[in-house]
Short mmCIF file of C-alpha atoms and ligand atoms in Angstrom, two decimals:
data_model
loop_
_atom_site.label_atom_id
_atom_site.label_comp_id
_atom_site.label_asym_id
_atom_site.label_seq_id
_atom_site.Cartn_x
_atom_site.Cartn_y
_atom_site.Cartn_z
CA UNK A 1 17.18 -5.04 34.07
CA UNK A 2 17.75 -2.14 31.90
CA UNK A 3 18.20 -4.44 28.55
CA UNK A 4 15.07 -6.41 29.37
CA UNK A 5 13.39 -2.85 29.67
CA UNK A 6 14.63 -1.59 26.53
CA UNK A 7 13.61 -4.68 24.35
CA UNK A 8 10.07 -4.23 25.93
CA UNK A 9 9.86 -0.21 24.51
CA UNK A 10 11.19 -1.63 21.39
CA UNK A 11 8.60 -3.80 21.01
CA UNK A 12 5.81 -1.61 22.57
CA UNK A 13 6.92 1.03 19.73
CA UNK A 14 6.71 -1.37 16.77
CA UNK A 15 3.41 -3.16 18.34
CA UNK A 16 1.81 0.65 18.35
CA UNK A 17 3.23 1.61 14.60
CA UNK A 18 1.83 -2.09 13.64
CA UNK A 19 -1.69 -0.88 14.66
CA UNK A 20 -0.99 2.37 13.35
CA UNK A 21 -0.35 1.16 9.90
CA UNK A 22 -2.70 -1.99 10.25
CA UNK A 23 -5.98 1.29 10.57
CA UNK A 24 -4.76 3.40 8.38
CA UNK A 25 -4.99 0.88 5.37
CA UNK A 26 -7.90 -0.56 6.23
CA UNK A 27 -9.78 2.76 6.67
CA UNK A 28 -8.27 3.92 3.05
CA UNK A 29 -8.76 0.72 1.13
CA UNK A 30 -11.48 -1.58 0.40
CA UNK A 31 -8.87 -3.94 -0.90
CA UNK A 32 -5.60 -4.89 0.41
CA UNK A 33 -3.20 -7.74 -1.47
CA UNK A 34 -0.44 -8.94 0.26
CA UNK A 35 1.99 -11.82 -0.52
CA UNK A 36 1.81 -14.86 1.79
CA UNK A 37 5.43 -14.54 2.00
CA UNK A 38 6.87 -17.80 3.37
CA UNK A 39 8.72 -16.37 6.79
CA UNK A 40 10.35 -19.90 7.50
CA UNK A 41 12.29 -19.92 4.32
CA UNK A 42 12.90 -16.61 4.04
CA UNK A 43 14.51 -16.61 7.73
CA UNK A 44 16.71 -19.75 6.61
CA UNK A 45 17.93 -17.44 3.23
CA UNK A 46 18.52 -14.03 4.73
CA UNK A 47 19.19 -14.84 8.67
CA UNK A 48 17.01 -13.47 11.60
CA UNK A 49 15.87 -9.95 10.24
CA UNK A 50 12.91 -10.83 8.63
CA UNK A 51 11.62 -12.51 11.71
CA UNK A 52 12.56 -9.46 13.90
CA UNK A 53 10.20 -7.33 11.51
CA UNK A 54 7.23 -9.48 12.50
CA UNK A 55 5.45 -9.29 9.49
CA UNK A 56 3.40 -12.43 10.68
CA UNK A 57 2.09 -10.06 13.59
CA UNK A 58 1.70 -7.04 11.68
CA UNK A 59 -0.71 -9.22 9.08
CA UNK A 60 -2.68 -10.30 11.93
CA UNK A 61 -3.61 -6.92 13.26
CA UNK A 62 -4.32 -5.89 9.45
CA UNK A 63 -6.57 -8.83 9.15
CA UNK A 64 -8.39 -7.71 12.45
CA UNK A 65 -8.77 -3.97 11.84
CA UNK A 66 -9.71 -4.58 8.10
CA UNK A 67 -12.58 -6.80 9.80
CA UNK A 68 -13.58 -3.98 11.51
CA UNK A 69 -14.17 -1.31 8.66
CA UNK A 70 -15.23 -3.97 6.16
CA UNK A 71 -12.23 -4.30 4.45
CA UNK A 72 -10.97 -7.42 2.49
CA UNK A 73 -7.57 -9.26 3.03
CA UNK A 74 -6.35 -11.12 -0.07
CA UNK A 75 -3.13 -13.32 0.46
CA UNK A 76 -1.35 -13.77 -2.86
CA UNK A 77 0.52 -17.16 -3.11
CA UNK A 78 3.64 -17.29 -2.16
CA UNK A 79 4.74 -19.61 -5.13
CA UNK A 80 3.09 -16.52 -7.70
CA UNK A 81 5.91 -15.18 -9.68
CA UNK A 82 5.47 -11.95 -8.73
CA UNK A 83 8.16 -9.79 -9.11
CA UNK A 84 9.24 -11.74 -12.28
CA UNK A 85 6.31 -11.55 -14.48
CA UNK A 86 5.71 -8.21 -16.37
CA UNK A 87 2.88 -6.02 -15.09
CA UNK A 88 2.49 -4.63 -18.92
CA UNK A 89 2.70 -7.71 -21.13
CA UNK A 90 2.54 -10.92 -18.81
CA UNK A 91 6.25 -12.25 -19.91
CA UNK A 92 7.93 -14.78 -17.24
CA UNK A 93 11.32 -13.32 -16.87
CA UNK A 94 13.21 -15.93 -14.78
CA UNK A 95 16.46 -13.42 -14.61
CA UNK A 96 14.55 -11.97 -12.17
CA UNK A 97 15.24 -14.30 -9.29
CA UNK A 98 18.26 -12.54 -8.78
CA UNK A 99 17.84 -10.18 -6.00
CA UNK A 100 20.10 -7.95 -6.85
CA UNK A 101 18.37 -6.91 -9.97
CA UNK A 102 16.35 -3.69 -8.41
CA UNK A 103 15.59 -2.27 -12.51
CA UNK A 104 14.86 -4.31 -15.87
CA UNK A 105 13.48 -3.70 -18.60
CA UNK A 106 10.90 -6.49 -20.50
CA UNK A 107 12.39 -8.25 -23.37
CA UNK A 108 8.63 -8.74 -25.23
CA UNK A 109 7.47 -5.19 -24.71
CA UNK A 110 10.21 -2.92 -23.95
CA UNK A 111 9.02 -1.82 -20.40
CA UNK A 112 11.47 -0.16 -18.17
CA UNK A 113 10.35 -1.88 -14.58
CA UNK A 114 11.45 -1.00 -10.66
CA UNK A 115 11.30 -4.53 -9.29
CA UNK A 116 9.33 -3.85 -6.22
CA UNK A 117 6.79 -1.69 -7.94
CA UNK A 118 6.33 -4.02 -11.10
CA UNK A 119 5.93 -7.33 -8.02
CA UNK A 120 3.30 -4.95 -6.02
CA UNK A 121 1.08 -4.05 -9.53
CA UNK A 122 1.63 -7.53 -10.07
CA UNK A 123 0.13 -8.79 -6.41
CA UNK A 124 -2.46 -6.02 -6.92
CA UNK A 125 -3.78 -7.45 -10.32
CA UNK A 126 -3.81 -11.06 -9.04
CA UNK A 127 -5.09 -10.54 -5.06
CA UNK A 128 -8.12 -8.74 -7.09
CA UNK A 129 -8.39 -11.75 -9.57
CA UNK A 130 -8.62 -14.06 -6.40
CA UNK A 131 -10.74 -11.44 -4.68
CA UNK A 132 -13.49 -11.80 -7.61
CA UNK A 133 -13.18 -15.40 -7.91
CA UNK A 134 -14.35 -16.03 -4.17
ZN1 LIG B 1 6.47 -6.76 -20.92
#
């Protein structure tokens, strides 16, 4: 069943790059924050592409290689405001919620901010705060 085969090299080529990816960070960092993203609910907002990414997967072949090289795993709560708090001044920006805002710029200190860079500084600064805390 050609179909049947092709799904299988589909997912044989996304299982490799998975364990690709998975080594390479946890040979470069000693650290590695991730959001504990909730898969469920995001799968009931944007339909059945997030599943098809397998994120779950790809986290659990992180966690293992980073267990190999010593590496540490911090999962960031998924209920942290990340990408609407400001990674210069702190300020909740609620706006933010809005998905389609990919730029803004911080009322309190003027900060121009990319929204997935400002969430990822954001889930760096607090995976480390958890990190220490343990
Ligand atoms: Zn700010």
């Amino acid at each position: 069943m050609e179909l049947a085969r092709l799904h299988k090299h589909i997912a044989n080529q996304r299982s490799a790059f998975h364990w690709q990816t998975a080594g390479y960070l946890a040979g470069k960092y000693a650290l590695i924050c991730i959001e504990d993203l909730n898969l469920k609910a995001m799968q009931r907002q944007f339909g059945r592409k997030i599943a098809d990414l397998g994120f779950a997967d790809f986290v659990g072949k992180l966690k293992y290689m980073a267990g190999k090289t010593g590496s540490a795993v911090v999962e960031v709560d998924r209920f942290y405001p990340s990408s609407q708090l400001c990674s210069s001044c702190g300020y909740q920006n609620k706006e933010i919620k809005n998905l389609k805002i990919r730029e803004w710029i911080c009322p309190q200190c003027g900060i121009q901010h990319n929204r997935d860079k400002n969430a990822a500084m954001n889930i760096k600064a607090e995976g480390e705060r958890i990190f220490l805390a343990s």
